[in-house]
Coordinates of N, CA and C in Angstrom, one line a residue:
X20 N 37.5 -30.7 3.2 CA 37.8 -29.3 3.6 C 37.5 -28.4 2.4
X21 N 37.9 -28.7 1.2 CA 37.6 -27.9 0.0 C 36.1 -27.8 -0.3
X22 N 35.5 -29.0 -0.1 CA 34.0 -29.0 -0.3 C 33.3 -28.1 0.7
X23 N 33.7 -28.1 2.0 CA 33.1 -27.2 3.0 C 33.3 -25.8 2.6
X24 N 34.5 -25.4 2.2 CA 34.8 -24.0 1.8 C 33.9 -23.6 0.6
X25 N 33.7 -24.6 -0.4 CA 33.0 -24.3 -1.5 C 31.5 -24.1 -1.1
X26 N 31.0 -24.8 -0.2 CA 29.6 -24.7 0.3 C 29.4 -23.3 1.0
X27 N 30.4 -22.9 1.8 CA 30.3 -21.7 2.4 C 30.3 -20.5 1.4
X28 N 31.2 -20.6 0.4 CA 31.3 -19.5 -0.6 C 30.0 -19.5 -1.4
X29 N 29.4 -20.6 -1.7 CA 28.1 -20.7 -2.4 C 27.0 -20.0 -1.6
X30 N 27.0 -20.4 -0.3 CA 26.0 -19.8 0.6 C 26.1 -18.3 0.7
X31 N 27.3 -17.8 0.8 CA 27.6 -16.3 0.9 C 27.2 -15.7 -0.4
X32 N 27.5 -16.3 -1.6 CA 27.1 -15.7 -2.8 C 25.6 -15.7 -3.0
X33 N 24.8 -16.7 -2.6 CA 23.4 -16.7 -2.6 C 22.8 -15.7 -1.7
X34 N 23.4 -15.5 -0.5 CA 22.9 -14.5 0.4 C 23.1 -13.1 -0.1
X35 N 24.1 -12.9 -0.9 CA 24.4 -11.6 -1.5 C 23.4 -11.3 -2.7
X36 N 23.2 -12.4 -3.5 CA 22.3 -12.2 -4.7 C 20.9 -12.1 -4.4
X37 N 20.4 -12.8 -3.4 CA 19.0 -12.8 -3.0 C 18.7 -11.8 -1.9
X38 N 18.0 -10.7 -2.1 CA 17.8 -9.8 -1.1 C 16.9 -10.3 0.0
X39 N 17.3 -10.0 1.2 CA 16.5 -10.5 2.4 C 15.2 -9.7 2.4
X40 N 14.1 -10.5 2.8 CA 12.8 -9.8 2.8 C 12.6 -9.4 4.3
X41 N 12.3 -8.1 4.4 CA 12.1 -7.5 5.8 C 10.9 -8.1 6.4
X42 N 10.9 -8.1 7.7 CA 9.6 -8.5 8.4 C 8.6 -7.4 8.1
X43 N 7.4 -7.9 8.1 CA 6.3 -6.9 7.9 C 6.0 -6.3 9.2
X44 N 6.5 -5.0 9.3 CA 6.5 -4.3 10.6 C 6.0 -2.8 10.4
X45 N 5.9 -2.1 11.5 CA 5.8 -0.7 11.5 C 6.6 -0.2 12.7
X46 N 7.5 0.7 12.4 CA 8.4 1.2 13.5 C 9.1 0.1 14.3
X47 N 9.5 -0.9 13.6 CA 10.2 -2.1 14.1 C 9.3 -2.9 15.0
X48 N 8.0 -2.8 14.9 CA 7.1 -3.6 15.7 C 6.5 -4.6 14.7
X49 N 6.8 -5.8 14.9 CA 6.2 -6.9 14.0 C 5.3 -7.8 14.7
X50 N 4.6 -8.6 13.9 CA 3.7 -9.6 14.5 C 4.6 -10.5 15.4
X51 N 4.1 -10.8 16.6 CA 4.8 -11.6 17.6 C 5.4 -10.7 18.7
X52 N 5.4 -9.4 18.4 CA 6.0 -8.5 19.5 C 5.1 -8.5 20.7
X53 N 5.6 -8.1 21.9 CA 4.8 -8.0 23.1 C 4.2 -6.6 23.2
X54 N 3.2 -6.4 24.1 CA 2.6 -5.1 24.3 C 3.6 -4.1 24.9
X55 N 4.5 -4.6 25.7 CA 5.6 -3.8 26.2 C 6.4 -3.2 25.1
X56 N 6.7 -4.0 24.0 CA 7.5 -3.5 22.8 C 6.8 -2.4 22.1
X57 N 5.5 -2.6 22.0 CA 4.6 -1.6 21.3 C 4.7 -0.2 22.1
X58 N 4.6 -0.3 23.5 CA 4.6 0.9 24.3 C 6.0 1.5 24.3
X59 N 7.0 0.7 24.2 CA 8.4 1.3 24.2 C 8.6 2.0 22.9
X60 N 8.2 1.5 21.8 CA 8.4 2.1 20.5 C 7.5 3.3 20.2
X61 N 6.3 3.2 20.8 CA 5.2 4.3 20.6 C 4.7 4.7 22.0
X62 N 5.4 5.6 22.7 CA 5.1 6.0 24.0 C 3.7 6.6 24.1
X63 N 3.1 7.2 23.1 CA 1.8 7.8 23.2 C 0.7 6.8 22.8
X64 N 1.0 5.5 22.7 CA 0.0 4.5 22.3 C -1.0 4.3 23.5
X65 N -2.3 4.1 23.2 CA -3.3 3.9 24.2 C -3.8 2.4 24.1
X66 N -3.5 1.6 25.1 CA -3.9 0.1 25.1 C -5.0 -0.1 26.0
X67 N -5.9 -1.0 25.5 CA -7.1 -1.3 26.3 C -7.7 -2.6 25.9
X68 N -8.6 -3.2 26.7 CA -9.2 -4.5 26.3 C -10.1 -4.2 25.0
X69 N -10.2 -5.3 24.2 CA -11.0 -5.2 23.1 C -12.5 -5.1 23.6
X70 N -13.3 -4.3 22.9 CA -14.7 -4.0 23.3 C -15.7 -5.1 22.9
X71 N -15.2 -6.1 22.2 CA -16.1 -7.3 21.8 C -15.3 -8.6 22.0
X72 N -15.9 -9.7 22.1 CA -15.3 -10.9 22.3 C -14.8 -11.5 20.9
X73 N -13.6 -12.0 20.9 CA -13.0 -12.4 19.6 C -12.0 -13.5 19.9
X74 N -11.9 -14.5 19.0 CA -10.8 -15.5 19.1 C -9.5 -14.9 18.7
X75 N -9.6 -13.8 17.8 CA -8.4 -13.3 17.2 C -7.6 -12.4 18.1
X76 N -8.2 -11.6 19.0 CA -7.5 -10.7 19.9 C -8.3 -10.4 21.2
X77 N -7.6 -10.0 22.2 CA -8.3 -9.6 23.5 C -8.0 -8.2 23.9
X78 N -7.0 -7.6 23.2 CA -6.6 -6.2 23.6 C -6.3 -5.5 22.3
X79 N -6.3 -4.1 22.3 CA -5.9 -3.3 21.2 C -5.1 -2.1 21.7
X80 N -4.2 -1.7 20.9 CA -3.3 -0.5 21.2 C -3.5 0.5 20.0
X81 N -3.9 1.7 20.3 CA -4.1 2.7 19.2 C -3.1 3.9 19.3
X82 N -2.6 4.3 18.2 CA -1.9 5.6 18.2 C -2.3 6.4 16.9
X83 N -2.6 7.6 17.1 CA -3.2 8.4 16.0 C -2.2 9.2 15.2
X84 N -1.0 9.3 15.7 CA 0.0 10.1 14.9 C 1.3 9.4 15.0
X85 N 1.6 8.6 13.9 CA 2.8 7.9 13.8 C 3.4 8.2 12.4
X86 N 4.6 8.6 12.4 CA 5.3 8.9 11.1 C 5.9 7.5 10.6
X87 N 5.5 7.1 9.5 CA 6.0 5.8 8.9 C 6.3 6.0 7.4
X88 N 7.6 6.0 7.1 CA 7.9 6.2 5.6 C 7.6 7.7 5.2
X89 N 7.7 8.7 6.1 CA 7.4 10.0 5.8 C 5.9 10.3 5.6
X90 N 5.1 9.4 6.0 CA 3.6 9.6 5.9 C 3.1 9.5 7.4
X91 N 2.2 10.4 7.7 CA 1.5 10.3 9.0 C 0.4 9.3 8.9
X92 N 0.5 8.3 9.8 CA -0.5 7.2 9.8 C -1.1 7.1 11.2
X93 N -2.3 6.4 11.2 CA -2.9 6.0 12.4 C -2.7 4.4 12.5
X94 N -2.4 3.9 13.6 CA -2.2 2.5 13.7 C -3.0 1.8 14.8
X95 N -3.5 0.7 14.6 CA -4.1 -0.1 15.7 C -3.4 -1.5 15.7
X96 N -2.9 -1.8 16.9 CA -2.3 -3.2 17.1 C -3.4 -4.1 17.8
X97 N -3.5 -5.3 17.3 CA -4.4 -6.2 18.0 C -3.6 -7.3 18.6
X98 N -3.8 -7.5 19.9 CA -3.0 -8.4 20.7 C -3.8 -9.6 21.3
X99 N -3.3 -10.8 21.4 CA -3.9 -11.9 22.0 C -2.9 -12.5 23.0
X100 N -3.2 -12.5 24.2 CA -2.3 -13.1 25.3 C -1.0 -12.3 25.2
X101 N -1.0 -11.0 25.1 CA 0.2 -10.1 25.1 C 1.1 -10.2 23.9
X102 N 0.6 -10.7 22.8 CA 1.3 -10.9 21.5 C 0.6 -10.2 20.4
X103 N 1.3 -9.4 19.7 CA 0.7 -8.7 18.5 C 0.3 -9.8 17.5
X104 N -0.9 -9.8 17.1 CA -1.5 -10.8 16.1 C -1.7 -10.1 14.8
X105 N -1.9 -8.8 14.8 CA -2.1 -8.0 13.5 C -2.0 -6.6 13.9
X106 N -1.9 -5.7 12.8 CA -2.0 -4.3 13.0 C -2.6 -3.7 11.7
X107 N -3.4 -2.7 11.9 CA -4.0 -2.0 10.9 C -3.5 -0.6 10.8
X108 N -3.1 -0.2 9.6 CA -2.5 1.1 9.3 C -3.5 1.9 8.4
X109 N -3.8 3.1 8.9 CA -4.7 4.0 8.1 C -4.0 5.3 7.7
X110 N -4.1 5.8 6.5 CA -3.5 7.0 6.1 C -4.3 7.6 5.0
X111 N -3.9 8.9 4.7 CA -4.6 9.7 3.7 C -4.3 9.2 2.3
X112 N -5.3 9.0 1.5 CA -5.1 8.4 0.2 C -4.3 9.3 -0.7
X113 N -4.2 10.6 -0.4 CA -3.3 11.5 -1.2 C -1.8 11.0 -1.1
X114 N -1.5 10.3 0.0 CA -0.1 9.9 0.2 C 0.1 8.5 -0.3
X115 N -0.8 7.9 -1.1 CA -0.7 6.5 -1.5 C 0.6 6.3 -2.2
X116 N 0.9 7.1 -3.2 CA 2.2 6.8 -4.0 C 3.4 6.9 -3.2
X117 N 3.5 7.8 -2.3 CA 4.7 7.9 -1.4 C 4.8 6.7 -0.4
X118 N 3.6 6.3 0.1 CA 3.5 5.2 1.0 C 3.9 3.9 0.4
X119 N 3.4 3.7 -0.8 CA 3.6 2.4 -1.5 C 5.1 2.4 -1.9
X120 N 5.7 3.5 -2.4 CA 7.1 3.5 -2.7 C 7.9 3.2 -1.5
X121 N 7.6 3.7 -0.3 CA 8.3 3.4 0.9 C 8.2 1.8 1.2
X122 N 6.9 1.3 1.1 CA 6.7 -0.1 1.4 C 7.5 -1.0 0.4
X123 N 7.6 -0.6 -0.8 CA 8.4 -1.4 -1.8 C 9.9 -1.4 -1.4
X124 N 10.4 -0.2 -1.0 CA 11.8 -0.2 -0.6 C 12.0 -1.0 0.7
X125 N 11.0 -1.1 1.5 CA 11.2 -1.8 2.8 C 10.9 -3.3 2.7
X126 N 9.8 -3.6 2.0 CA 9.4 -5.0 1.9 C 9.6 -5.7 0.6
X127 N 10.1 -4.9 -0.4 CA 10.2 -5.5 -1.7 C 9.0 -5.3 -2.5
X128 N 9.0 -5.7 -3.8 CA 7.8 -5.5 -4.6 C 6.7 -6.4 -4.1
X129 N 5.4 -6.0 -4.2 CA 4.3 -6.8 -3.7 C 4.1 -8.0 -4.7
X130 N 3.5 -9.1 -4.1 CA 3.3 -10.3 -4.9 C 2.2 -10.0 -6.0
X131 N 1.3 -9.2 -5.6 CA 0.2 -8.7 -6.5 C 0.0 -7.2 -6.3
X132 N -0.2 -6.5 -7.4 CA -0.5 -5.1 -7.3 C -1.4 -4.7 -8.5
X133 N -2.6 -4.2 -8.2 CA -3.6 -3.9 -9.2 C -4.2 -2.5 -9.0
X134 N -4.6 -1.9 -10.1 CA -5.5 -0.7 -10.1 C -6.7 -1.2 -11.0
X135 N -7.9 -1.1 -10.5 CA -9.0 -1.5 -11.3 C -10.1 -0.5 -11.0
X136 N -11.0 -0.4 -12.1 CA -12.2 0.4 -12.0 C -13.4 -0.5 -11.8
X137 N -14.2 -0.3 -10.8 CA -15.3 -1.0 -10.4 C -16.5 -0.2 -10.7
X138 N -17.5 -0.7 -11.5 CA -18.7 0.1 -11.8 C -19.9 -0.8 -11.7
X139 N -20.8 -0.5 -10.9 CA -22.1 -1.2 -10.9 C -23.1 -0.5 -11.7
X140 N -24.2 -1.1 -12.0 CA -25.3 -0.5 -12.8 C -25.7 0.8 -12.1
X141 N -25.6 1.9 -12.9 CA -26.0 3.2 -12.4 C -25.2 3.9 -11.4
X142 N -24.1 3.1 -11.0 CA -23.2 3.7 -10.0 C -22.0 4.4 -10.6
X143 N -21.5 5.4 -10.0 CA -20.3 6.0 -10.4 C -19.1 5.1 -10.3
X144 N -18.3 4.9 -11.4 CA -17.1 4.0 -11.3 C -16.2 4.4 -10.1
X145 N -15.6 3.4 -9.5 CA -14.7 3.6 -8.4 C -13.4 3.0 -8.8
X146 N -12.3 3.7 -8.7 CA -11.0 3.2 -8.9 C -10.4 2.7 -7.6
X147 N -9.9 1.5 -7.6 CA -9.4 0.8 -6.4 C -7.9 0.3 -6.7
X148 N -7.1 0.6 -5.7 CA -5.7 0.1 -5.7 C -5.6 -1.0 -4.7
X149 N -4.9 -2.1 -5.1 CA -4.7 -3.2 -4.1 C -3.3 -3.7 -4.3
X150 N -2.7 -4.0 -3.1 CA -1.4 -4.6 -3.2 C -1.3 -5.6 -2.1
X151 N -0.5 -6.7 -2.3 CA -0.3 -7.8 -1.3 C 1.1 -8.1 -1.2
X152 N 1.6 -8.1 0.0 CA 3.0 -8.6 0.3 C 2.8 -9.8 1.2
X153 N 3.6 -10.8 1.0 CA 3.6 -12.0 1.9 C 5.0 -12.3 2.4
X154 N 5.1 -12.7 3.6 CA 6.3 -13.2 4.2 C 6.0 -14.4 5.0
X155 N 6.2 -15.6 4.5 CA 5.8 -16.7 5.2 C 4.3 -16.8 5.4
X156 N 3.8 -16.9 6.6 CA 2.4 -16.9 6.9 C 1.8 -15.5 7.2
X157 N 2.7 -14.5 7.2 CA 2.2 -13.2 7.4 C 1.9 -12.6 6.0
X158 N 0.9 -11.6 6.0 CA 0.6 -10.9 4.8 C 0.2 -9.5 5.2
X159 N 0.5 -8.6 4.2 CA 0.1 -7.2 4.3 C -0.8 -7.0 3.1
X160 N -2.1 -6.5 3.4 CA -3.0 -6.2 2.3 C -3.3 -4.7 2.3
X161 N -2.9 -4.0 1.3 CA -3.2 -2.6 1.2 C -4.3 -2.4 0.2
X162 N -5.3 -1.6 0.6 CA -6.4 -1.3 -0.3 C -6.8 0.2 -0.2
X163 N -7.1 0.8 -1.3 CA -7.4 2.2 -1.3 C -8.4 2.4 -2.4
X164 N -9.6 3.0 -2.1 CA -10.5 3.5 -3.0 C -10.0 4.9 -3.3
X165 N -9.6 5.2 -4.5 CA -8.9 6.4 -4.8 C -9.7 7.7 -4.6
X166 N -11.1 7.6 -4.6 CA -11.9 8.8 -4.4 C -12.2 9.0 -2.9
X167 N -11.9 8.0 -2.1 CA -12.1 8.1 -0.6 C -10.9 8.8 0.0
X168 N -11.1 9.3 1.2 CA -10.1 10.0 2.0 C -9.0 9.1 2.6
X169 N -9.5 7.9 3.1 CA -8.6 7.0 3.8 C -8.3 5.8 3.1
X170 N -7.0 5.3 3.2 CA -6.6 4.0 2.7 C -6.2 3.2 3.9
X171 N -6.1 1.9 3.7 CA -5.8 1.0 4.8 C -4.8 -0.1 4.4
X172 N -4.0 -0.5 5.4 CA -3.2 -1.7 5.2 C -3.3 -2.6 6.4
X173 N -3.7 -3.8 6.3 CA -3.8 -4.7 7.3 C -2.7 -5.8 7.2
X174 N -1.9 -5.9 8.3 CA -0.8 -6.8 8.4 C -1.3 -7.9 9.4
X175 N -1.3 -9.2 9.0 CA -1.9 -10.2 9.9 C -1.3 -11.5 9.5
X176 N -1.7 -12.6 10.3 CA -1.3 -13.9 10.0 C -2.5 -14.8 10.3
X177 N -2.4 -16.0 9.7 CA -3.5 -16.9 9.9 C -4.8 -16.4 9.4
X178 N -5.9 -16.8 10.2 CA -7.3 -16.3 9.8 C -7.7 -15.1 10.6
X179 N -6.8 -14.3 10.9 CA -7.2 -13.0 11.8 C -8.3 -12.3 11.1
X180 N -8.3 -12.0 9.8 CA -9.3 -11.2 9.1 C -10.7 -11.9 9.3
X181 N -10.8 -13.1 9.3 CA -12.1 -13.8 9.4 C -12.6 -13.8 10.9
X182 N -11.6 -13.9 11.8 CA -12.0 -14.1 13.2 C -12.2 -12.8 14.0
X183 N -11.6 -11.7 13.6 CA -11.6 -10.5 14.5 C -13.0 -10.0 14.7
X184 N -13.9 -10.0 13.7 CA -15.2 -9.4 13.9 C -16.3 -10.5 13.9
X185 N -15.9 -11.8 13.9 CA -16.9 -12.8 13.9 C -17.7 -12.7 15.2
X186 N -19.1 -12.7 15.1 CA -20.0 -12.6 16.2 C -20.0 -13.9 17.0
X187 N -19.8 -13.8 18.3 CA -19.7 -15.0 19.1 C -21.0 -15.1 20.0

């Protein structure tokens, strides 16, 4: 009995000390959600069949004005057999610091976070920000070329990135 109580106390202490990692989601829509869930959370979303053949998805749902973390974003959900397999979030690069601060408060610190300058021969140097969050087999990859207008974050699982545009 005392051993069981000690185990319970230890489990509670560990749960309190180790912060829970939130699901990688947008507006409480995570990978694995149904199309109906997307439509319920985002009533203005437009869903339609994917315009190309892909193993990764067969439908997409787009919404051009979603407030997420105080930033207006555009989002595309990719679905396969009525299940969200990935979503792509696009936003104005001017909002990068605010958006990343929100993501850190929601998902925790990224596993990797870099700012680097890329310069080719004779090319103007480009500054690029990259961050990666992982939660099990799911990952969120945020990339922003700081001199460009749009930044993007792709949240996916498995080999979605390789499969979505693969020519069949």
